[in-house]
Amino acid sequence: MKRFDELSEAETLALAIANEEEDARIYRSFALRLRGPYPGTAALFDGMAEEEQGHRHRLLALYEQKFGAEMPYITRQDVRGFLKRHPLWLAPDLRLETVRAQAALMEREAGRFYARAAERARDVEIRRLLGDLAEVEQKHEARAAALEAEALPDGVRRAEDVEARRMLLLQVVQPGLAGLIDGSVSTLAPIFAAAFATQNSGDALLVGLAASAGAGISMGLTEALSDDGAITGRGHPWLRGVVCGVMTALGGLGHTLPYLIGDFWTATAVAALVVAVELFAIAWIRWRYMETPFGSAILQVVLGGALVLLTGILIGSA
């Protein structure tokens, strides 16, 4: 995987072309899904898809002029710093709120990409085109944000600040949720295996503390090193890393601290209750911030947690 600063001008143009193709397809998919209930918003996405195709043709023409007919294959997945896109357009219960947030995020990322690419370009024509596209994408971002006023029942505008919510989602909720899930679920097996193997609260407490701290450090570093935030706008990587690491550690400590209770069975009962609360909290956060249907979130989280917990108990009791 390459860093953005390592791309040649040919690779930068090729990546821009691939991005425009992907964005156009995504906008058309949104338009197709929203055409029935929200025809005005669907028409707007159709227009945005057409504009992305226009950008693609301009980029292709310039690439052929500068570098010929053969183009390297490169996508956003090959370059560090891009945010992985979840296929929201395939969700069975696509929400207008979710589409608006995704569209604004896509335009923000595209604008940052073109601005940084223009700064690095040495060829005058390439620099001019990339700079022009950066300005266009910034206008698109404002256009996507205007979707906040579209299709609201009874003409009521939402009072929440979509921009603040989106940045909270990117910089805090997503890394925090990833950490909470990892800390709450992955530490279940070692903690309860140690607990049932020794039936001693002190031993279980030590294993839990070690597992929680180790998982917190590992997840924090992984998040911090995965994306520098320069293109995605996800904020400082070490802020996200700290959030992810702290939430991972807290997720494990939640069902570790009950083993401060001297009586093993009492401590285990309290720990099991804490696990149930943790799993419900994770499901609620996924429903509230990640647009996951609550029933699906409950099923996924509880089933996964139960399997990990059962694994630890069985191994510890063997």
Tab-separated table of C-alpha atoms in Angstrom:
chain	number	residue	atom	x	y	z
A	1	MET	CA	0.000	0.000	0.000
A	2	LYS	CA	1.401	3.405	-1.014
A	3	ARG	CA	1.362	6.668	0.850
A	4	PHE	CA	-0.298	9.531	-1.005
A	5	ASP	CA	2.945	11.501	-1.174
A	6	GLU	CA	4.619	8.605	-3.002
A	7	LEU	CA	2.264	8.716	-6.009
A	8	SER	CA	3.551	9.917	-9.348
A	9	GLU	CA	1.509	12.410	-11.357
A	10	ALA	CA	0.342	9.588	-13.647
A	11	GLU	CA	-0.771	7.509	-10.655
A	12	THR	CA	-2.495	10.526	-9.113
A	13	LEU	CA	-4.543	11.107	-12.276
A	14	ALA	CA	-5.328	7.397	-12.571
A	15	LEU	CA	-6.511	7.356	-8.962
A	16	ALA	CA	-8.645	10.442	-9.555
A	17	ILE	CA	-10.281	8.755	-12.550
A	18	ALA	CA	-11.030	5.602	-10.540
A	19	ASN	CA	-12.474	7.700	-7.700
A	20	GLU	CA	-14.771	9.633	-10.028
A	21	GLU	CA	-16.024	6.386	-11.593
A	22	GLU	CA	-16.766	4.912	-8.176
A	23	ASP	CA	-18.459	8.061	-6.860
A	24	ALA	CA	-20.678	8.312	-9.948
A	25	ARG	CA	-21.824	4.707	-9.492
A	26	ILE	CA	-22.548	5.294	-5.817
A	27	TYR	CA	-24.602	8.427	-6.551
A	28	ARG	CA	-26.611	6.582	-9.190
A	29	SER	CA	-27.252	3.758	-6.720
A	30	PHE	CA	-28.504	6.272	-4.155
A	31	ALA	CA	-30.742	7.878	-6.785
A	32	LEU	CA	-32.183	4.500	-7.754
A	33	ARG	CA	-33.020	3.629	-4.147
A	34	LEU	CA	-34.509	7.059	-3.317
A	35	ARG	CA	-36.440	7.744	-6.507
A	36	GLY	CA	-39.758	6.498	-5.150
A	37	PRO	CA	-40.031	8.163	-1.723
A	38	TYR	CA	-37.741	11.175	-2.390
A	39	PRO	CA	-37.806	12.081	-6.115
A	40	GLY	CA	-36.267	15.524	-5.549
A	41	THR	CA	-33.258	14.092	-3.727
A	42	ALA	CA	-32.934	11.320	-6.335
A	43	ALA	CA	-32.812	13.925	-9.102
A	44	LEU	CA	-30.073	15.769	-7.236
A	45	PHE	CA	-28.004	12.582	-7.008
A	46	ASP	CA	-28.564	11.941	-10.721
A	47	GLY	CA	-27.148	15.392	-11.409
A	48	MET	CA	-24.174	14.819	-9.127
A	49	ALA	CA	-23.460	11.505	-10.883
A	50	GLU	CA	-23.486	13.270	-14.254
A	51	GLU	CA	-21.039	15.874	-12.981
A	52	GLU	CA	-18.719	13.158	-11.666
A	53	GLN	CA	-18.761	11.566	-15.116
A	54	GLY	CA	-17.871	14.946	-16.597
A	55	HIS	CA	-14.897	15.176	-14.239
A	56	ARG	CA	-13.861	11.681	-15.306
A	57	HIS	CA	-13.872	12.629	-18.999
A	58	ARG	CA	-11.745	15.731	-18.325
A	59	LEU	CA	-9.250	13.666	-16.335
A	60	LEU	CA	-9.111	10.945	-18.990
A	61	ALA	CA	-8.464	13.477	-21.726
A	62	LEU	CA	-5.633	15.089	-19.785
A	63	TYR	CA	-4.129	11.709	-18.859
A	64	GLU	CA	-4.096	10.573	-22.495
A	65	GLN	CA	-2.529	13.883	-23.543
A	66	LYS	CA	0.257	13.649	-20.932
A	67	PHE	CA	0.933	9.937	-20.534
A	68	GLY	CA	-0.644	8.075	-23.447
A	69	ALA	CA	-3.375	5.476	-23.736
A	70	GLU	CA	-2.133	3.024	-21.100
A	71	MET	CA	-3.115	3.753	-17.514
A	72	PRO	CA	-1.915	2.039	-14.297
A	73	TYR	CA	-4.523	0.254	-12.228
A	74	ILE	CA	-4.845	1.932	-8.841
A	75	THR	CA	-7.804	2.419	-6.500
A	76	ARG	CA	-8.404	4.079	-3.151
A	77	GLN	CA	-7.790	0.718	-1.455
A	78	ASP	CA	-4.187	0.875	-2.694
A	79	VAL	CA	-3.410	4.228	-1.044
A	80	ARG	CA	-3.050	4.855	2.675
A	81	GLY	CA	-5.339	7.518	4.075
A	82	PHE	CA	-8.629	6.786	2.324
A	83	LEU	CA	-11.680	5.842	4.349
A	84	LYS	CA	-13.151	2.435	3.573
A	85	ARG	CA	-16.697	2.825	2.291
A	86	HIS	CA	-19.390	0.538	3.565
A	87	PRO	CA	-21.992	-0.393	0.894
A	88	LEU	CA	-24.825	1.653	2.393
A	89	TRP	CA	-26.637	1.577	-0.962
A	90	LEU	CA	-27.237	-2.149	-0.438
A	91	ALA	CA	-28.849	-1.748	3.002
A	92	PRO	CA	-32.481	-2.965	3.029
A	93	ASP	CA	-33.743	0.038	5.023
A	94	LEU	CA	-31.684	2.911	3.582
A	95	ARG	CA	-32.335	6.141	5.473
A	96	LEU	CA	-32.265	9.577	3.897
A	97	GLU	CA	-30.233	10.826	6.863
A	98	THR	CA	-27.595	8.184	6.188
A	99	VAL	CA	-27.390	9.067	2.501
A	100	ARG	CA	-26.962	12.762	3.242
A	101	ALA	CA	-24.103	12.096	5.640
A	102	GLN	CA	-22.380	9.735	3.194
A	103	ALA	CA	-22.704	12.163	0.282
A	104	ALA	CA	-21.241	15.046	2.275
A	105	LEU	CA	-18.379	12.813	3.445
A	106	MET	CA	-17.613	11.695	-0.110
A	107	GLU	CA	-17.481	15.283	-1.366
A	108	ARG	CA	-15.323	16.362	1.553
A	109	GLU	CA	-12.860	13.559	0.861
A	110	ALA	CA	-12.794	14.335	-2.873
A	111	GLY	CA	-12.169	18.020	-2.224
A	112	ARG	CA	-9.271	17.265	0.122
A	113	PHE	CA	-7.828	14.786	-2.354
A	114	TYR	CA	-7.819	17.239	-5.249
A	115	ALA	CA	-6.469	20.083	-3.098
A	116	ARG	CA	-3.516	17.985	-1.915
A	117	ALA	CA	-2.922	16.575	-5.392
A	118	ALA	CA	-2.878	20.082	-6.881
A	119	GLU	CA	-0.308	21.205	-4.317
A	120	ARG	CA	2.020	18.362	-5.322
A	121	ALA	CA	1.573	18.671	-9.113
A	122	ARG	CA	4.469	20.176	-11.053
A	123	ASP	CA	2.885	20.113	-14.493
A	124	VAL	CA	0.925	23.353	-15.034
A	125	GLU	CA	-2.044	21.781	-16.856
A	126	ILE	CA	-2.372	18.984	-14.301
A	127	ARG	CA	-2.142	21.462	-11.439
A	128	ARG	CA	-4.788	23.697	-13.033
A	129	LEU	CA	-7.271	20.865	-13.594
A	130	LEU	CA	-6.809	19.391	-10.119
A	131	GLY	CA	-7.241	22.841	-8.564
A	132	ASP	CA	-10.417	23.450	-10.573
A	133	LEU	CA	-11.840	20.086	-9.470
A	134	ALA	CA	-11.008	20.866	-5.848
A	135	GLU	CA	-13.135	24.027	-6.104
A	136	VAL	CA	-15.968	22.111	-7.765
A	137	GLU	CA	-15.954	19.404	-5.096
A	138	GLN	CA	-16.086	22.033	-2.356
A	139	LYS	CA	-19.240	23.394	-3.976
A	140	HIS	CA	-20.602	19.848	-4.114
A	141	GLU	CA	-19.961	19.483	-0.382
A	142	ALA	CA	-22.150	22.504	0.298
A	143	ARG	CA	-24.709	21.078	-2.090
A	144	ALA	CA	-24.734	17.758	-0.264
A	145	ALA	CA	-25.112	19.552	3.045
A	146	ALA	CA	-28.181	21.289	1.605
A	147	LEU	CA	-29.862	17.881	1.516
A	148	GLU	CA	-30.496	18.444	5.202
A	149	ALA	CA	-33.536	20.472	4.196
A	150	GLU	CA	-34.838	17.900	1.698
A	151	ALA	CA	-37.857	15.651	2.258
A	152	LEU	CA	-38.383	16.403	5.948
A	153	PRO	CA	-41.942	15.592	7.119
A	154	ASP	CA	-44.289	18.550	7.656
A	155	GLY	CA	-41.595	20.951	6.452
A	156	VAL	CA	-39.722	20.693	9.747
A	157	ARG	CA	-35.984	21.267	9.504
A	158	ARG	CA	-33.709	19.218	11.658
A	159	ALA	CA	-32.133	21.252	14.412
A	160	GLU	CA	-29.006	19.166	14.753
A	161	ASP	CA	-25.814	20.256	13.121
A	162	VAL	CA	-25.064	17.555	10.545
A	163	GLU	CA	-21.454	18.622	10.232
A	164	ALA	CA	-20.817	18.317	13.963
A	165	ARG	CA	-22.575	14.957	14.084
A	166	ARG	CA	-20.590	13.635	11.148
A	167	MET	CA	-17.271	14.677	12.623
A	168	LEU	CA	-18.280	13.211	15.988
A	169	LEU	CA	-19.071	9.987	14.181
A	170	LEU	CA	-15.762	9.886	12.329
A	171	GLN	CA	-13.423	11.022	15.075
A	172	VAL	CA	-15.002	9.613	18.231
A	173	VAL	CA	-17.939	7.250	17.747
A	174	GLN	CA	-16.461	4.945	15.099
A	175	PRO	CA	-13.046	4.388	16.738
A	176	GLY	CA	-14.665	4.305	20.174
A	177	LEU	CA	-17.214	1.713	19.080
A	178	ALA	CA	-14.515	-0.421	17.450
A	179	GLY	CA	-12.550	-0.314	20.692
A	180	LEU	CA	-15.553	-1.032	22.883
A	181	ILE	CA	-16.527	-4.035	20.786
A	182	ASP	CA	-13.000	-5.430	20.804
A	183	GLY	CA	-12.460	-4.833	24.519
A	184	SER	CA	-15.850	-6.151	25.572
A	185	VAL	CA	-15.886	-9.232	23.365
A	186	SER	CA	-12.287	-10.330	22.754
A	187	THR	CA	-11.327	-10.248	26.446
A	188	LEU	CA	-14.266	-12.433	27.501
A	189	ALA	CA	-12.525	-15.693	26.624
A	190	PRO	CA	-9.224	-15.183	28.512
A	191	ILE	CA	-10.886	-13.650	31.587
A	192	PHE	CA	-13.568	-16.294	32.029
A	193	ALA	CA	-11.173	-19.108	31.065
A	194	ALA	CA	-8.832	-18.000	33.861
A	195	ALA	CA	-11.746	-17.550	36.246
A	196	PHE	CA	-13.183	-21.026	35.739
A	197	ALA	CA	-9.764	-22.683	35.559
A	198	THR	CA	-8.635	-21.331	38.947
A	199	GLN	CA	-11.956	-20.363	40.563
A	200	ASN	CA	-9.959	-17.632	42.236
A	201	SER	CA	-11.028	-13.980	41.958
A	202	GLY	CA	-7.467	-12.675	42.319
A	203	ASP	CA	-6.145	-14.730	39.420
A	204	ALA	CA	-9.051	-13.737	37.202
A	205	LEU	CA	-8.491	-10.078	38.101
A	206	LEU	CA	-4.815	-10.186	37.092
A	207	VAL	CA	-5.574	-11.891	33.776
A	208	GLY	CA	-8.343	-9.390	33.088
A	209	LEU	CA	-6.142	-6.390	33.811
A	210	ALA	CA	-3.390	-7.711	31.547
A	211	ALA	CA	-5.791	-8.582	28.723
A	212	SER	CA	-7.567	-5.203	28.902
A	213	ALA	CA	-4.357	-3.165	28.968
A	214	GLY	CA	-2.768	-5.186	26.170
A	215	ALA	CA	-5.864	-4.978	23.975
A	216	GLY	CA	-6.130	-1.225	24.596
A	217	ILE	CA	-2.534	-0.595	23.519
A	218	SER	CA	-2.844	-2.836	20.457
A	219	MET	CA	-6.136	-1.362	19.230
A	220	GLY	CA	-5.007	2.194	19.914
A	221	LEU	CA	-1.859	1.797	17.826
A	222	THR	CA	-3.756	0.025	15.050
A	223	GLU	CA	-6.301	2.841	14.758
A	224	ALA	CA	-3.690	5.595	14.947
A	225	LEU	CA	-1.550	4.040	12.206
A	226	SER	CA	-4.396	3.050	9.882
A	227	ASP	CA	-5.315	6.508	8.534
A	228	ASP	CA	-3.595	9.897	8.885
A	229	GLY	CA	-6.893	11.747	8.335
A	230	ALA	CA	-5.407	14.088	5.731
A	231	ILE	CA	-7.843	13.070	3.009
A	232	THR	CA	-10.763	11.615	4.949
A	233	GLY	CA	-11.036	14.495	7.432
A	234	ARG	CA	-11.256	12.040	10.311
A	235	GLY	CA	-9.085	14.210	12.505
A	236	HIS	CA	-5.729	13.615	14.151
A	237	PRO	CA	-4.816	9.902	14.061
A	238	TRP	CA	-3.516	9.890	17.635
A	239	LEU	CA	-6.794	11.354	18.921
A	240	ARG	CA	-8.664	8.488	17.309
A	241	GLY	CA	-6.034	6.066	18.589
A	242	VAL	CA	-6.430	7.298	22.161
A	243	VAL	CA	-10.230	7.102	21.932
A	244	CYS	CA	-10.069	3.583	20.495
A	245	GLY	CA	-7.448	2.398	22.993
A	246	VAL	CA	-9.235	3.823	26.036
A	247	MET	CA	-12.594	2.367	24.982
A	248	THR	CA	-10.959	-1.013	24.336
A	249	ALA	CA	-9.431	-1.041	27.806
A	250	LEU	CA	-12.703	0.090	29.411
A	251	GLY	CA	-14.572	-2.634	27.548
A	252	GLY	CA	-12.321	-5.266	29.108
A	253	LEU	CA	-12.181	-3.650	32.548
A	254	GLY	CA	-15.960	-3.637	32.788
A	255	HIS	CA	-16.153	-7.369	33.391
A	256	THR	CA	-12.713	-7.543	35.052
A	257	LEU	CA	-13.286	-5.254	38.046
A	258	PRO	CA	-16.082	-7.415	39.540
A	259	TYR	CA	-13.304	-9.851	40.453
A	260	LEU	CA	-12.237	-7.406	43.133
A	261	ILE	CA	-14.987	-9.207	45.039
A	262	GLY	CA	-13.383	-11.976	47.066
A	263	ASP	CA	-16.133	-14.561	46.644
A	264	PHE	CA	-15.610	-16.195	43.238
A	265	TRP	CA	-19.224	-17.025	42.391
A	266	THR	CA	-20.522	-13.623	43.469
A	267	ALA	CA	-17.839	-11.921	41.397
A	268	THR	CA	-18.666	-14.102	38.377
A	269	ALA	CA	-22.382	-13.329	38.652
A	270	VAL	CA	-21.679	-9.597	38.754
A	271	ALA	CA	-19.256	-9.914	35.825
A	272	ALA	CA	-21.890	-11.759	33.783
A	273	LEU	CA	-24.380	-8.966	34.498
A	274	VAL	CA	-21.828	-6.376	33.388
A	275	VAL	CA	-21.253	-8.326	30.163
A	276	ALA	CA	-24.979	-8.221	29.399
A	277	VAL	CA	-25.042	-4.440	29.940
A	278	GLU	CA	-21.938	-3.977	27.761
A	279	LEU	CA	-23.392	-5.962	24.862
A	280	PHE	CA	-26.679	-4.059	25.027
A	281	ALA	CA	-24.783	-0.738	25.078
A	282	ILE	CA	-22.802	-1.748	21.987
A	283	ALA	CA	-25.990	-2.705	20.143
A	284	TRP	CA	-27.598	0.630	21.083
A	285	ILE	CA	-24.583	2.645	19.876
A	286	ARG	CA	-24.558	0.770	16.565
A	287	TRP	CA	-28.266	1.509	16.119
A	288	ARG	CA	-28.011	5.153	17.192
A	289	TYR	CA	-24.871	6.205	15.333
A	290	MET	CA	-24.100	3.539	12.729
A	291	GLU	CA	-27.618	3.182	11.268
A	292	THR	CA	-27.731	-0.561	12.050
A	293	PRO	CA	-31.248	-1.952	12.622
A	294	PHE	CA	-31.588	-2.518	16.358
A	295	GLY	CA	-32.746	-6.122	15.990
A	296	SER	CA	-29.782	-6.971	13.784
A	297	ALA	CA	-27.373	-5.194	16.126
A	298	ILE	CA	-28.696	-7.112	19.135
A	299	LEU	CA	-28.480	-10.432	17.294
A	300	GLN	CA	-24.949	-9.854	15.996
A	301	VAL	CA	-23.468	-8.504	19.212
A	302	VAL	CA	-25.186	-10.872	21.636
A	303	LEU	CA	-24.540	-13.953	19.493
A	304	GLY	CA	-20.872	-13.064	19.026
A	305	GLY	CA	-20.408	-12.227	22.696
A	306	ALA	CA	-22.161	-15.389	23.824
A	307	LEU	CA	-19.958	-17.580	21.623
A	308	VAL	CA	-16.757	-15.965	22.925
A	309	LEU	CA	-17.978	-16.201	26.535
A	310	LEU	CA	-18.935	-19.863	26.112
A	311	THR	CA	-15.516	-20.584	24.576
A	312	GLY	CA	-13.751	-19.125	27.608
A	313	ILE	CA	-15.943	-21.025	30.090
A	314	LEU	CA	-15.500	-24.342	28.268
A	315	ILE	CA	-11.727	-23.958	28.031
A	316	GLY	CA	-11.454	-22.904	31.671
A	317	SER	CA	-13.607	-25.799	32.848
A	318	ALA	CA	-11.741	-28.420	30.835
